[in-house]
mmCIF file of C-alpha atoms and ligand atoms in Angstrom:
data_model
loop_
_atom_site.group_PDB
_atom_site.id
_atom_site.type_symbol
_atom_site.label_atom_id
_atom_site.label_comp_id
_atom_site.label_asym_id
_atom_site.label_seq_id
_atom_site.Cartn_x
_atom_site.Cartn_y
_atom_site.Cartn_z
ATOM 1 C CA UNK K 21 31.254 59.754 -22.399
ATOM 2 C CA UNK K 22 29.051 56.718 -22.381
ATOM 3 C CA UNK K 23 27.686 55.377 -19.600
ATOM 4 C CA UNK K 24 29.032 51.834 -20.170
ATOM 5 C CA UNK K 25 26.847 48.755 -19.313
ATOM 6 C CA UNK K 26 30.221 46.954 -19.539
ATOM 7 C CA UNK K 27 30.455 47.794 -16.133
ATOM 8 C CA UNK K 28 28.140 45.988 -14.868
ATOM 9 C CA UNK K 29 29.324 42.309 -13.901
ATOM 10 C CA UNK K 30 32.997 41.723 -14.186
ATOM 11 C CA UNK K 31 34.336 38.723 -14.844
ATOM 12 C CA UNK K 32 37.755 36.795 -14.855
ATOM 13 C CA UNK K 33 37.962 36.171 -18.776
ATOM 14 C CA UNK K 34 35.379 36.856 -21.537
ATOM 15 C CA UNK K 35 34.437 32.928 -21.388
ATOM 16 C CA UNK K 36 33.791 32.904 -17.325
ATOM 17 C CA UNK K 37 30.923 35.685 -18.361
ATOM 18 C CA UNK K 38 29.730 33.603 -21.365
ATOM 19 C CA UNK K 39 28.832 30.654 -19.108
ATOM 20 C CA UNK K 40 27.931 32.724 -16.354
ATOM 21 C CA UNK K 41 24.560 33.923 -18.412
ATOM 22 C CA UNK K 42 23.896 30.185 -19.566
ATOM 23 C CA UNK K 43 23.874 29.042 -16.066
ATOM 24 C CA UNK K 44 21.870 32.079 -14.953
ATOM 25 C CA UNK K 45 19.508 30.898 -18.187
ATOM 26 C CA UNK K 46 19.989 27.008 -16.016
ATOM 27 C CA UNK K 47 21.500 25.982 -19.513
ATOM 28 C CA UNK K 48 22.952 22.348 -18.088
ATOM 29 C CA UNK K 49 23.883 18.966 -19.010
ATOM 30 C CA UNK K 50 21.645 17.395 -22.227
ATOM 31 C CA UNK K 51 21.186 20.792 -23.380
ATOM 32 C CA UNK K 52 23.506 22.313 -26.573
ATOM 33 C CA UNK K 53 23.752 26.087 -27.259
ATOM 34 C CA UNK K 54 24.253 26.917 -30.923
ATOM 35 C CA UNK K 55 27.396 28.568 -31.403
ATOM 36 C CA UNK K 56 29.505 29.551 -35.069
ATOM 37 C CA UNK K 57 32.587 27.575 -35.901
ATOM 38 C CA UNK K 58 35.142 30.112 -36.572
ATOM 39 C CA UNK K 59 35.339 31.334 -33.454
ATOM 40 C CA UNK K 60 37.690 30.929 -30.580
ATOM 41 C CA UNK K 61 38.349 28.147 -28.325
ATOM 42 C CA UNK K 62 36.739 30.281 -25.165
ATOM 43 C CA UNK K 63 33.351 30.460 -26.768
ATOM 44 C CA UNK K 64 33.248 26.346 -26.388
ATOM 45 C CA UNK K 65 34.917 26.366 -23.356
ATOM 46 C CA UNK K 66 32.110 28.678 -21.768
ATOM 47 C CA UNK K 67 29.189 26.256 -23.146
ATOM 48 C CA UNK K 68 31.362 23.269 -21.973
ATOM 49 C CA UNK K 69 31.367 24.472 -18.188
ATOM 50 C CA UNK K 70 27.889 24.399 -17.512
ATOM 51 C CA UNK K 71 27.521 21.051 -18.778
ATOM 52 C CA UNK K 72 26.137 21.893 -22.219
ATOM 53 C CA UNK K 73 27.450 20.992 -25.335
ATOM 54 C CA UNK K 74 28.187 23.306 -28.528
ATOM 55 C CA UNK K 75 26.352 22.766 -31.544
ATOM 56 C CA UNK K 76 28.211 24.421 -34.579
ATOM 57 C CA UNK K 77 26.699 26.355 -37.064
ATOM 58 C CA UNK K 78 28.510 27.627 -40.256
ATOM 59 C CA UNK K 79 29.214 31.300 -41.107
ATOM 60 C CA UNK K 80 28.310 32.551 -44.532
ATOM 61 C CA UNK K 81 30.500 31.675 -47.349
ATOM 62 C CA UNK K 82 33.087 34.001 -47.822
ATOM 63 C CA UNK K 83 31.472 36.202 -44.987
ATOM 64 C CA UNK K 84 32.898 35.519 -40.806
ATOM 65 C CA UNK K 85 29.631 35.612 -38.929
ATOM 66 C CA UNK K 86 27.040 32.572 -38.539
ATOM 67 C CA UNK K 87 24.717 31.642 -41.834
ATOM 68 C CA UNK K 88 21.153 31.733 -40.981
ATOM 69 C CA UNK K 89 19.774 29.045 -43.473
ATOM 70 C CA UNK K 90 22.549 26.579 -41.237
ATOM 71 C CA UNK K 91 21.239 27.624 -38.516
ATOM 72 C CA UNK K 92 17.771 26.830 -39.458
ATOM 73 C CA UNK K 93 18.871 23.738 -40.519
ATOM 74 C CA UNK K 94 20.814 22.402 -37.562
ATOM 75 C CA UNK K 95 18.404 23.758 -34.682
ATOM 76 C CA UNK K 96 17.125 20.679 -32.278
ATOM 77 C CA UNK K 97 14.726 20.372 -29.606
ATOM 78 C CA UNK K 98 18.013 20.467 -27.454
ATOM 79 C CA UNK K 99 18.830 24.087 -28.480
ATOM 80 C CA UNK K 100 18.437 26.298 -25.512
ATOM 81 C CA UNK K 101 20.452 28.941 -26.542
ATOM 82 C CA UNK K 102 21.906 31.116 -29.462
ATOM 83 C CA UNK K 103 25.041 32.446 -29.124
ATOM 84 C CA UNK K 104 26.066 35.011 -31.641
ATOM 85 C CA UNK K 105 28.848 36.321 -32.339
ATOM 86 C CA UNK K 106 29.591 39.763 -34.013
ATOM 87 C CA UNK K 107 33.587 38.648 -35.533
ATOM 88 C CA UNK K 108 35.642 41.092 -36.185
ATOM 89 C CA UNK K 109 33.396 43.582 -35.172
ATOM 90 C CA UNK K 110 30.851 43.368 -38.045
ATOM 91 C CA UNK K 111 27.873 42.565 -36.772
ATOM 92 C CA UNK K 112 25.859 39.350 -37.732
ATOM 93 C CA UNK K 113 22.913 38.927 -39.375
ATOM 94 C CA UNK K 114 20.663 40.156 -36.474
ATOM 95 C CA UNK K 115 17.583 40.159 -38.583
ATOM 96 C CA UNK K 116 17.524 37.144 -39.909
ATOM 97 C CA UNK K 117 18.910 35.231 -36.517
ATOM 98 C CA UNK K 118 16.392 36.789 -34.275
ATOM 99 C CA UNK K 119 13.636 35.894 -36.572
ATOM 100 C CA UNK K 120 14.595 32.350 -36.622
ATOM 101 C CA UNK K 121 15.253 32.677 -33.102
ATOM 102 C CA UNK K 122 11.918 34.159 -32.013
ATOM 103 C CA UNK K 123 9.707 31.605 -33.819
ATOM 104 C CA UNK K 124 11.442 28.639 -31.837
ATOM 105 C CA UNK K 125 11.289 30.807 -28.922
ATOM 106 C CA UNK K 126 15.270 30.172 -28.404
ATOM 107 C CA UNK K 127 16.867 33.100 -26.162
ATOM 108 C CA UNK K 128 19.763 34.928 -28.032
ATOM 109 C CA UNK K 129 23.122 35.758 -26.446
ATOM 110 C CA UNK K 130 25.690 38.166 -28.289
ATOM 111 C CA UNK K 131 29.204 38.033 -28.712
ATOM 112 C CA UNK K 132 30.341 40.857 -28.463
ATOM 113 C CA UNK K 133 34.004 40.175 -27.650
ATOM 114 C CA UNK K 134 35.328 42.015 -30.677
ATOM 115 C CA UNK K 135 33.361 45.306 -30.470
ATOM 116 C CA UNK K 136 32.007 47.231 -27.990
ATOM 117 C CA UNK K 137 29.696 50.013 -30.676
ATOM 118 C CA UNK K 138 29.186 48.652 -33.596
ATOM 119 C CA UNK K 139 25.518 49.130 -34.952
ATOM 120 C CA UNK K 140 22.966 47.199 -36.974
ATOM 121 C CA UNK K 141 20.296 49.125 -38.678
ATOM 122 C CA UNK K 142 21.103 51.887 -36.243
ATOM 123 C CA UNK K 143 20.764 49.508 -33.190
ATOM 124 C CA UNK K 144 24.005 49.089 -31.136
ATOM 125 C CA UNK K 145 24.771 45.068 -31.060
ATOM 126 C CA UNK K 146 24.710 43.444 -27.531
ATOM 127 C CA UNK K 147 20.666 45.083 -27.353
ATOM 128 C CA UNK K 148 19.194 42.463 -29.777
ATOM 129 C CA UNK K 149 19.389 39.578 -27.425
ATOM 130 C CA UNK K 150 18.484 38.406 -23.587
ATOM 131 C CA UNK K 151 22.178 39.499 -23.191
ATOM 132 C CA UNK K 152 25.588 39.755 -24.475
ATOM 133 C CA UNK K 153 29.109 39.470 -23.009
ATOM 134 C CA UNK K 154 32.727 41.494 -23.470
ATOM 135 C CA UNK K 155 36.430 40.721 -23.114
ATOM 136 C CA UNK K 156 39.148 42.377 -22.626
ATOM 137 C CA UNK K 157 42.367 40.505 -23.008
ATOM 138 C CA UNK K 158 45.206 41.535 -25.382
ATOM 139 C CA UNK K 159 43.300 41.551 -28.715
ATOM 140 C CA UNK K 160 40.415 43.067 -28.332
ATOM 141 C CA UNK K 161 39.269 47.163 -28.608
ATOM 142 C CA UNK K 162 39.955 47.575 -25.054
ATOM 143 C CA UNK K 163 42.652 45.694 -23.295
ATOM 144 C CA UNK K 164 42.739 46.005 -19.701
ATOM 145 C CA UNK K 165 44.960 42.435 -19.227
ATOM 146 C CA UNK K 166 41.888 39.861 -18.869
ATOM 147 C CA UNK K 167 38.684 40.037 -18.353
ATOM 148 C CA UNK K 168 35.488 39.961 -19.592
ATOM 149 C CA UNK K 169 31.820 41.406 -18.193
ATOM 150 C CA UNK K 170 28.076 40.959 -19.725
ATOM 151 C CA UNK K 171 25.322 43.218 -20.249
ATOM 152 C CA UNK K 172 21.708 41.826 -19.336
ATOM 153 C CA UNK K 173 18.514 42.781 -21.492
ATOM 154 C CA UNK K 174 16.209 40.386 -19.978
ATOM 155 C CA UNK K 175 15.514 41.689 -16.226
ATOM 156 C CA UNK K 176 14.458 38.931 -14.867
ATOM 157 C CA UNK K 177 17.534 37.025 -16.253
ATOM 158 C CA UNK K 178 19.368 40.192 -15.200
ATOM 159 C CA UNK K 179 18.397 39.577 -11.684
ATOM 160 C CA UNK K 180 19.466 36.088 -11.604
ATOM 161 C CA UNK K 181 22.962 36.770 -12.510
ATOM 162 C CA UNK K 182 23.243 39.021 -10.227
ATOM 163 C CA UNK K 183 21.953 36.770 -7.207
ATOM 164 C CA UNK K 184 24.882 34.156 -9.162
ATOM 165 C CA UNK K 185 27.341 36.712 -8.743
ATOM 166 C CA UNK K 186 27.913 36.446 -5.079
ATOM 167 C CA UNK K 187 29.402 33.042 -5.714
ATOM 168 C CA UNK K 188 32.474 34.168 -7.837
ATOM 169 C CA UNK K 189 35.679 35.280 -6.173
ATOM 170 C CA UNK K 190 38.522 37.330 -6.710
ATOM 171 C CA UNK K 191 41.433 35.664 -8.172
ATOM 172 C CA UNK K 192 44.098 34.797 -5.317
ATOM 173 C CA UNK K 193 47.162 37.524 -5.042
ATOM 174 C CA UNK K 194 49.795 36.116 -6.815
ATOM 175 C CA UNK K 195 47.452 35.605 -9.964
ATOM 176 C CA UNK K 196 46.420 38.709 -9.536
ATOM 177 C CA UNK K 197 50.182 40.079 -8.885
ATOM 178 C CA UNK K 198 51.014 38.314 -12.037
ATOM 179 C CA UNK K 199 48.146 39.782 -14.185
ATOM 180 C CA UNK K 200 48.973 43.460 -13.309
ATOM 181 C CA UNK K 201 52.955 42.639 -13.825
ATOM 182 C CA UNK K 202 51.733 41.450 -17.302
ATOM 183 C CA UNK K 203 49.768 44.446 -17.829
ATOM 184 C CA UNK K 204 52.184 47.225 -17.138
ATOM 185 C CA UNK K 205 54.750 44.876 -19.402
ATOM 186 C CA UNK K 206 51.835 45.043 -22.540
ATOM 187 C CA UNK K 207 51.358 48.486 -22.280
ATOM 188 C CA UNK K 208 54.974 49.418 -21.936
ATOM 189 C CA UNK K 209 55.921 47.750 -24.579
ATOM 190 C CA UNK K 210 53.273 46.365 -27.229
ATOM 191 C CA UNK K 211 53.618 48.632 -30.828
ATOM 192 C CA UNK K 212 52.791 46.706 -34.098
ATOM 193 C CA UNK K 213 56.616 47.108 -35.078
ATOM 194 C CA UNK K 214 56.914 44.412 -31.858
ATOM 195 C CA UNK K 215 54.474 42.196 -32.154
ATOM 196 C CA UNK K 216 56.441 39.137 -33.484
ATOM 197 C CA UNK K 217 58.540 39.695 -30.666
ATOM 198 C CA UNK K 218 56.312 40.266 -28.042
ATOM 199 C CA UNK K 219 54.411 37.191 -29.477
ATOM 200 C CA UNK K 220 56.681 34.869 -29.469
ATOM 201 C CA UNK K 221 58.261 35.833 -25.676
ATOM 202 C CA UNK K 222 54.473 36.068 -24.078
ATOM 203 C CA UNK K 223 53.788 32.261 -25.866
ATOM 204 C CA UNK K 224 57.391 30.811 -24.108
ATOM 205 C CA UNK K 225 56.156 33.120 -20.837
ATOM 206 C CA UNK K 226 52.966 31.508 -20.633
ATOM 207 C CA UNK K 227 54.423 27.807 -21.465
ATOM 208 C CA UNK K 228 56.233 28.245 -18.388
ATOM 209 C CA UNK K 229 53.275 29.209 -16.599
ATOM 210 C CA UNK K 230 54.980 32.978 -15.813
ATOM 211 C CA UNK K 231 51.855 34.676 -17.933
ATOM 212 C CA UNK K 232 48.425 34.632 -18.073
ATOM 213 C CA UNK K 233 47.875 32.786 -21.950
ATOM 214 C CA UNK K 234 44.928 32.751 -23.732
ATOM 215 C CA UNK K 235 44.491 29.340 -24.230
ATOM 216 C CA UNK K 236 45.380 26.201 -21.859
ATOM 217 C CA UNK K 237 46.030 22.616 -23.565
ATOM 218 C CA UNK K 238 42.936 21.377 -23.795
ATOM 219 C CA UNK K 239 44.314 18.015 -23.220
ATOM 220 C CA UNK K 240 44.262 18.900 -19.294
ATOM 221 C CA UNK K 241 40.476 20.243 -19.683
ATOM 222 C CA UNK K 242 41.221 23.423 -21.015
ATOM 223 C CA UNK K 243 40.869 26.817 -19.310
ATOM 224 C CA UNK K 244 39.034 25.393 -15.482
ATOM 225 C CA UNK K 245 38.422 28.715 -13.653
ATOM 226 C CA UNK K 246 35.005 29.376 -13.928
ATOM 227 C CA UNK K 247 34.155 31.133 -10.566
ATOM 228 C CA UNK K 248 36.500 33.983 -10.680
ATOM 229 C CA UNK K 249 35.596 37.187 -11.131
ATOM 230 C CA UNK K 250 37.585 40.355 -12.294
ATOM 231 C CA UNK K 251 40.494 41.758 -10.092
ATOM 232 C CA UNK K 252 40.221 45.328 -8.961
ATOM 233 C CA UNK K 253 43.071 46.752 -10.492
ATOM 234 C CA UNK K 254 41.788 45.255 -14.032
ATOM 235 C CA UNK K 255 38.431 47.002 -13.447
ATOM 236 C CA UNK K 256 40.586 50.298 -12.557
ATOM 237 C CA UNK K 257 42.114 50.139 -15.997
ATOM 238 C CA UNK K 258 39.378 49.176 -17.799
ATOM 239 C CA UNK K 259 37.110 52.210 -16.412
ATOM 240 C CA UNK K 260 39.674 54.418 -17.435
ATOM 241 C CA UNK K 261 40.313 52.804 -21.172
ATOM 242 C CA UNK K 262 36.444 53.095 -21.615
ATOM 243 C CA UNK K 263 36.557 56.458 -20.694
ATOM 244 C CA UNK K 264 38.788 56.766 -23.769
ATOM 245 C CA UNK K 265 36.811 54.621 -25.869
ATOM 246 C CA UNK K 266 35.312 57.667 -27.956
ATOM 247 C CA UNK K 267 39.430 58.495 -29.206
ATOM 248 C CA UNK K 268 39.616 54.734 -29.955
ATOM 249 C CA UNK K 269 37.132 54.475 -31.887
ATOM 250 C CA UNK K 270 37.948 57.766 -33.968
ATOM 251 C CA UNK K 271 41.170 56.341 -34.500
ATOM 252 C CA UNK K 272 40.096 52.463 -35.408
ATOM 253 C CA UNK K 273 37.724 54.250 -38.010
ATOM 254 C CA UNK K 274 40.779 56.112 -39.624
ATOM 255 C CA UNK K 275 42.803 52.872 -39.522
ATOM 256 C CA UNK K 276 40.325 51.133 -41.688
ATOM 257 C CA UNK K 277 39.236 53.692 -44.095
ATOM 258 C CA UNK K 278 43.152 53.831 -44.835
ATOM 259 C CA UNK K 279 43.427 50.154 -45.110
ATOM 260 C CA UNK K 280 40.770 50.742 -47.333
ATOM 261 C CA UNK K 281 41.081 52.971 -49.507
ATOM 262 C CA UNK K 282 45.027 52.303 -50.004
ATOM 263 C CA UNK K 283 45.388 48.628 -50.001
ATOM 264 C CA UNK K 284 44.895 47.583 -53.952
ATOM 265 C CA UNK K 285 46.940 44.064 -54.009
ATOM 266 C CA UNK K 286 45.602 41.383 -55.442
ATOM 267 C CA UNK K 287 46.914 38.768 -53.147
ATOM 268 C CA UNK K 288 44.199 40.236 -50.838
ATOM 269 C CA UNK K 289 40.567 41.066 -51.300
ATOM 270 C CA UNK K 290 38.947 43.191 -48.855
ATOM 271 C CA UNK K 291 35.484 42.203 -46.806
ATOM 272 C CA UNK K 292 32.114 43.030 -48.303
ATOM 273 C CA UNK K 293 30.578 45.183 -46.269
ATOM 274 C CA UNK K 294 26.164 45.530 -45.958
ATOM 275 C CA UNK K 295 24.728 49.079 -46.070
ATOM 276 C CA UNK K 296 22.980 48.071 -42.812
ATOM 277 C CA UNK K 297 26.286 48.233 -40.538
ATOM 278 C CA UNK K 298 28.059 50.926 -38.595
ATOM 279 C CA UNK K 299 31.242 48.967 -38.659
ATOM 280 C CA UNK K 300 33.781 49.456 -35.611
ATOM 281 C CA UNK K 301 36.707 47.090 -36.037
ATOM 282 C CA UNK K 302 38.580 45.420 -33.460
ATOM 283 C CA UNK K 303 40.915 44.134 -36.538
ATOM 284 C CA UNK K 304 40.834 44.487 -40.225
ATOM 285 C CA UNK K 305 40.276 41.305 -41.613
ATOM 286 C CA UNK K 306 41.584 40.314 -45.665
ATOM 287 C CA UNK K 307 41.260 37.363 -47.306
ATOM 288 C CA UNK K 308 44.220 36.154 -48.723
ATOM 289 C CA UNK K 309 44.791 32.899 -50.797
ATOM 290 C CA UNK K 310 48.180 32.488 -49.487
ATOM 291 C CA UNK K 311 47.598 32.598 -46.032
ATOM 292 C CA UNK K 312 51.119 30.981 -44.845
ATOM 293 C CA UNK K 313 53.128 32.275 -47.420
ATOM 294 C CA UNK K 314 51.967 35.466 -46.193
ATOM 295 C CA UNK K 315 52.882 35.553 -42.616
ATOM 296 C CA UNK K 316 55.945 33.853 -43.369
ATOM 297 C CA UNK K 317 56.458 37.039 -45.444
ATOM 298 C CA UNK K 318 55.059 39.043 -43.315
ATOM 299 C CA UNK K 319 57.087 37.908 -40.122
ATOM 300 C CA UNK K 320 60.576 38.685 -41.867
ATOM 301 C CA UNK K 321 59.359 41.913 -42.876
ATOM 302 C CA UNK K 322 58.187 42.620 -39.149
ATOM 303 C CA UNK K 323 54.913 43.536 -39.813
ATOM 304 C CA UNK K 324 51.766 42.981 -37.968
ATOM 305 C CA UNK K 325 49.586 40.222 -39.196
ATOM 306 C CA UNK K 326 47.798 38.194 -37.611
ATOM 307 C CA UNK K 327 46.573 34.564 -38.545
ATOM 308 C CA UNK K 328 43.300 34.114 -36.552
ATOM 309 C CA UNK K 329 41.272 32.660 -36.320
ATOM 310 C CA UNK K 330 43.511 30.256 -37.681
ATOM 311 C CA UNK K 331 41.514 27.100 -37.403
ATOM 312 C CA UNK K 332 37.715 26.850 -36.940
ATOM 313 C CA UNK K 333 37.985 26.704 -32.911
ATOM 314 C CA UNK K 334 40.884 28.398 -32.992
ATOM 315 C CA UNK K 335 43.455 27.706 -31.892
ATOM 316 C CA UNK K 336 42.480 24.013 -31.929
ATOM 317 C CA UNK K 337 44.433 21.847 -34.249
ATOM 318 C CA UNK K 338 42.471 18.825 -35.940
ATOM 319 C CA UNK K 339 42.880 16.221 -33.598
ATOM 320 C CA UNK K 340 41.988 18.411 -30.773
ATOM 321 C CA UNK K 341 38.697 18.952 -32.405
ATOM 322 C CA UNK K 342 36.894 16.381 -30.797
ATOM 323 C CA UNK K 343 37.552 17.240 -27.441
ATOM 324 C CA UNK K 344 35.232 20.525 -28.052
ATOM 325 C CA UNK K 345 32.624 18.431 -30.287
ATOM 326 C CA UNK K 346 33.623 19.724 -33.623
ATOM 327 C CA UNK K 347 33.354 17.404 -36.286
ATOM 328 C CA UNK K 348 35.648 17.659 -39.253
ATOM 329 C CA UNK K 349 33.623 19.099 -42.439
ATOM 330 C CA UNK K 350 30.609 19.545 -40.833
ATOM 331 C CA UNK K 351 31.248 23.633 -41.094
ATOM 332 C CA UNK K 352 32.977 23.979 -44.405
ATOM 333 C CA UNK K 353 32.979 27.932 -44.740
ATOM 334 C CA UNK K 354 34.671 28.214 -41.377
ATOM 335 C CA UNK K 355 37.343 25.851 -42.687
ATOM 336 C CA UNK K 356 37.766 27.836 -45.624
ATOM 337 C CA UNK K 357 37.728 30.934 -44.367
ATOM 338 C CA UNK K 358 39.851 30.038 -41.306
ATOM 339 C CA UNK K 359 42.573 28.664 -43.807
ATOM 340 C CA UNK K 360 42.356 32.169 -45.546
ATOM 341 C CA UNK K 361 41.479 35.020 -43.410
ATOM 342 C CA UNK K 362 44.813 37.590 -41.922
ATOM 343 C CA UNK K 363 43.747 40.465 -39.862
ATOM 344 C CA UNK K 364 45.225 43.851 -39.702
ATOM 345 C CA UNK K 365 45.714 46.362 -36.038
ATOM 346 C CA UNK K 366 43.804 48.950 -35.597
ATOM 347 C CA UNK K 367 44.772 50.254 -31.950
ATOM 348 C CA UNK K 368 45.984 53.294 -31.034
ATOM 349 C CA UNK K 369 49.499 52.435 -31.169
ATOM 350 C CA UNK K 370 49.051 51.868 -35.108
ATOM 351 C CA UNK K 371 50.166 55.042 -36.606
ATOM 352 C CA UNK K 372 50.501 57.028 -39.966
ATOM 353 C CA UNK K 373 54.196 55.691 -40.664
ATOM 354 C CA UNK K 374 53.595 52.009 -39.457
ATOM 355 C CA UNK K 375 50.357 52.035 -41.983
ATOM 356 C CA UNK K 376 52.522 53.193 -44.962
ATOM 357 C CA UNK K 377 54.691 50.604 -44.166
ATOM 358 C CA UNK K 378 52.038 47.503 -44.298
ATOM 359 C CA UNK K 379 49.825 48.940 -47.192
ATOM 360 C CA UNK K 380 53.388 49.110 -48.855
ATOM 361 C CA UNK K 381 54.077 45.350 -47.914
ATOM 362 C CA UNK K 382 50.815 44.381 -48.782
ATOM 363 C CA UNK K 383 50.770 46.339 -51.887
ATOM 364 C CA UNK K 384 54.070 44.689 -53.466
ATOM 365 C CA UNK K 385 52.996 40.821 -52.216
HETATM 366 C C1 LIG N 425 38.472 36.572 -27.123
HETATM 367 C C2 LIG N 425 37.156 36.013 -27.428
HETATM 368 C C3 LIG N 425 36.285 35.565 -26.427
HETATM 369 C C4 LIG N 425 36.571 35.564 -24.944
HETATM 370 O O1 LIG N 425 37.865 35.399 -24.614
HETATM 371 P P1 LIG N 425 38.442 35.403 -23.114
HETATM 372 O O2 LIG N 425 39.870 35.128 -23.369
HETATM 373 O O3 LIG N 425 37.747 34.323 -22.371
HETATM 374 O O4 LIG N 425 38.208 36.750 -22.514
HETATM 375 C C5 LIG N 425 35.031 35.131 -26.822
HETATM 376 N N1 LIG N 425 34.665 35.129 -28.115
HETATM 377 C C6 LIG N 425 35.474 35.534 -29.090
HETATM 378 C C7 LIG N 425 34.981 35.521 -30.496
HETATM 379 C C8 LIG N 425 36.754 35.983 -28.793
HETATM 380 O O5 LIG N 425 37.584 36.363 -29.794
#
């Protein structure tokens, strides 16, 4: 087994560790932390909570993780931070970013939301920057309800945190009631035969404030607790998941050399991959040039795909952009790709039969 840093700090969500480590960095009003667009709402949301404000760089074309030569480009005086995110569980272009990042002396924080092993010329991501942070809600590699923790590089940064950390609380008892209700209901009953179900009852569950959701309208500020840290009975499962990570990952790896090797459509054309990656997915992500066509499809025929991140702060629509400081256009690729991009399970629920069944679906688009 691994002795898992993710144990560290536990927080609330993914997003309460994120800003945790930018206020531990004193990351505060006037100052903007680079982030990628094409990413999810939470990543803002974290930056927006210390006071800071997100300045969005573009991901490669035709790639998911952030472009270098935009970053160069966009970097102010104002950047205090890099926040990098490893999508998908490919990791970014470490070599690059921390070079640019080094030069303007700008501390680097990973992403690391979508894998917890993935490697980089042999280097395991989250140990390139001062620090990088986890989650663990229902889509990532491990799912122990919500939460989120971060690992600290940097020990004097490390040290701050952890004097921080005294401030956050538990959540009160009938969140927490709720949370482990939700959790027992997930693992009950979540298979990728289900998930258009289960999707559709956890969004009205949520609406009517009986579930935990992912996202609240930003309208009304967006997600607000920011001082909460993990429940106990979350950090119960989530020990025990990471204890099974090594059987997780085994099985992701067989789940994408499948979807590999066996899915030849050419509605869909599969990521390019660098030599200099030890790839663990969370999902498998295709690129399809009719995105809505194909969940439409892919809905009737009950099969699991999934449509983020649908927007480039997902799941932001348009004129909800502004409220997180996105501009319209000013990150094509992650407009493209967000319009494009489906992603395939690869949990440990996803077996042999329910694989033959979506490289069949996919197959005969
Ligand atoms: C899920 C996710 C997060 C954090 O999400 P929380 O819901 O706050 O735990 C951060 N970054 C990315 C890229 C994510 O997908």
């Amino acid at each position: 087994m691994m002795t898992s840093p993710l144990l560290g700090l536990t927080y609330f969500r993914g997003r309460v560790a994120l800003s945790a480590i930018l206020k531990a960095m004193n990351i505060a009003q006037g100052d903007q932390v680079a982030i990628q667009a094409f990413t999810c709402v939470a990543v803002p949301e974290g930056v927006i909570a210390t006071g800071a404000r997100p300045l969005y760089i573009d991901i490669e074309p035709m790639g998911f993780n952030m472009d270098a030569d935009d970053l160069l480009k966009k970097l102010t005086p104002e950047t205090k931070a890099i926040v990098v995110q490893h999508t998908f569980g490919i990791p970014a272009d470490m070599e690059r970013i921390m070079q640019i990042a080094d030069q303007r002396n700008i501390p680097v924080i990973e992403d690391c939301c979508h894998t917890l092993i993935s490697t980089y010329n042999g280097r395991t991501v989250g140990s390139f920057g001062v620090g990088g942070f986890y989650s663990f809600e229902w889509g990532k590699p491990i799912i122990a309800g919500v939460g989120g923790s971060v690992v600290i590089n940097d020990p004097e940064l490390k040290n701050k945190i952890e004097n921080q950390y005294t401030l956050y609380r538990f959540p009160p008892l009938l969140r927490r009631f709720r949370l482990f209700a939700q959790y027992q209901f997930h693992r009950l009953i979540y298979r990728p035969s289900l998930y258009w179900p289960v999707r559709s009852l956890y969004k009205k569950l949520s609406s009517l404030g009986m579930a935990e959701g992912n996202f609240n309208p930003i309208e009304n500020g967006g997600y607000k607790d920011f001082s909460l840290r993990m429940a106990k009975h979350t950090q119960k499962v989530l020990i025990s998941k990471i204890r099974k990570l090594e059987e997780y990952t085994t099985h992701s790896r067989w789940t994408v050399s499948e979807y590999c090797s066996r899915i030849n459509s050419p509605a869909v054309s599969h990521p390019k991959i660098s030599n200099d990656a030890d790839i663990v997915f969370a999902r498998y992500p295709l690129v399809s040039k009719n995105k809505s066509q194909l969940l439409e499809r892919a809905h009737r025929s009950n099969v699991e795909v999934a449509d983020w991140f649908r927007t480039p702060i997902h799941p932001l629509g348009k004129d909800q952009w502004p409220l997180v400081h996105y501009e319209a256009n000013s990150c094509p690729n992650a407009e493209t790709m967000a319009k494009q991009v489906i992603t395939l399970p690869t949990n440990i629920r996803v077996k042999k039969r329910y694989i033959d069944r979506t490289v069949s679906f996919l197959n005969n688009l």
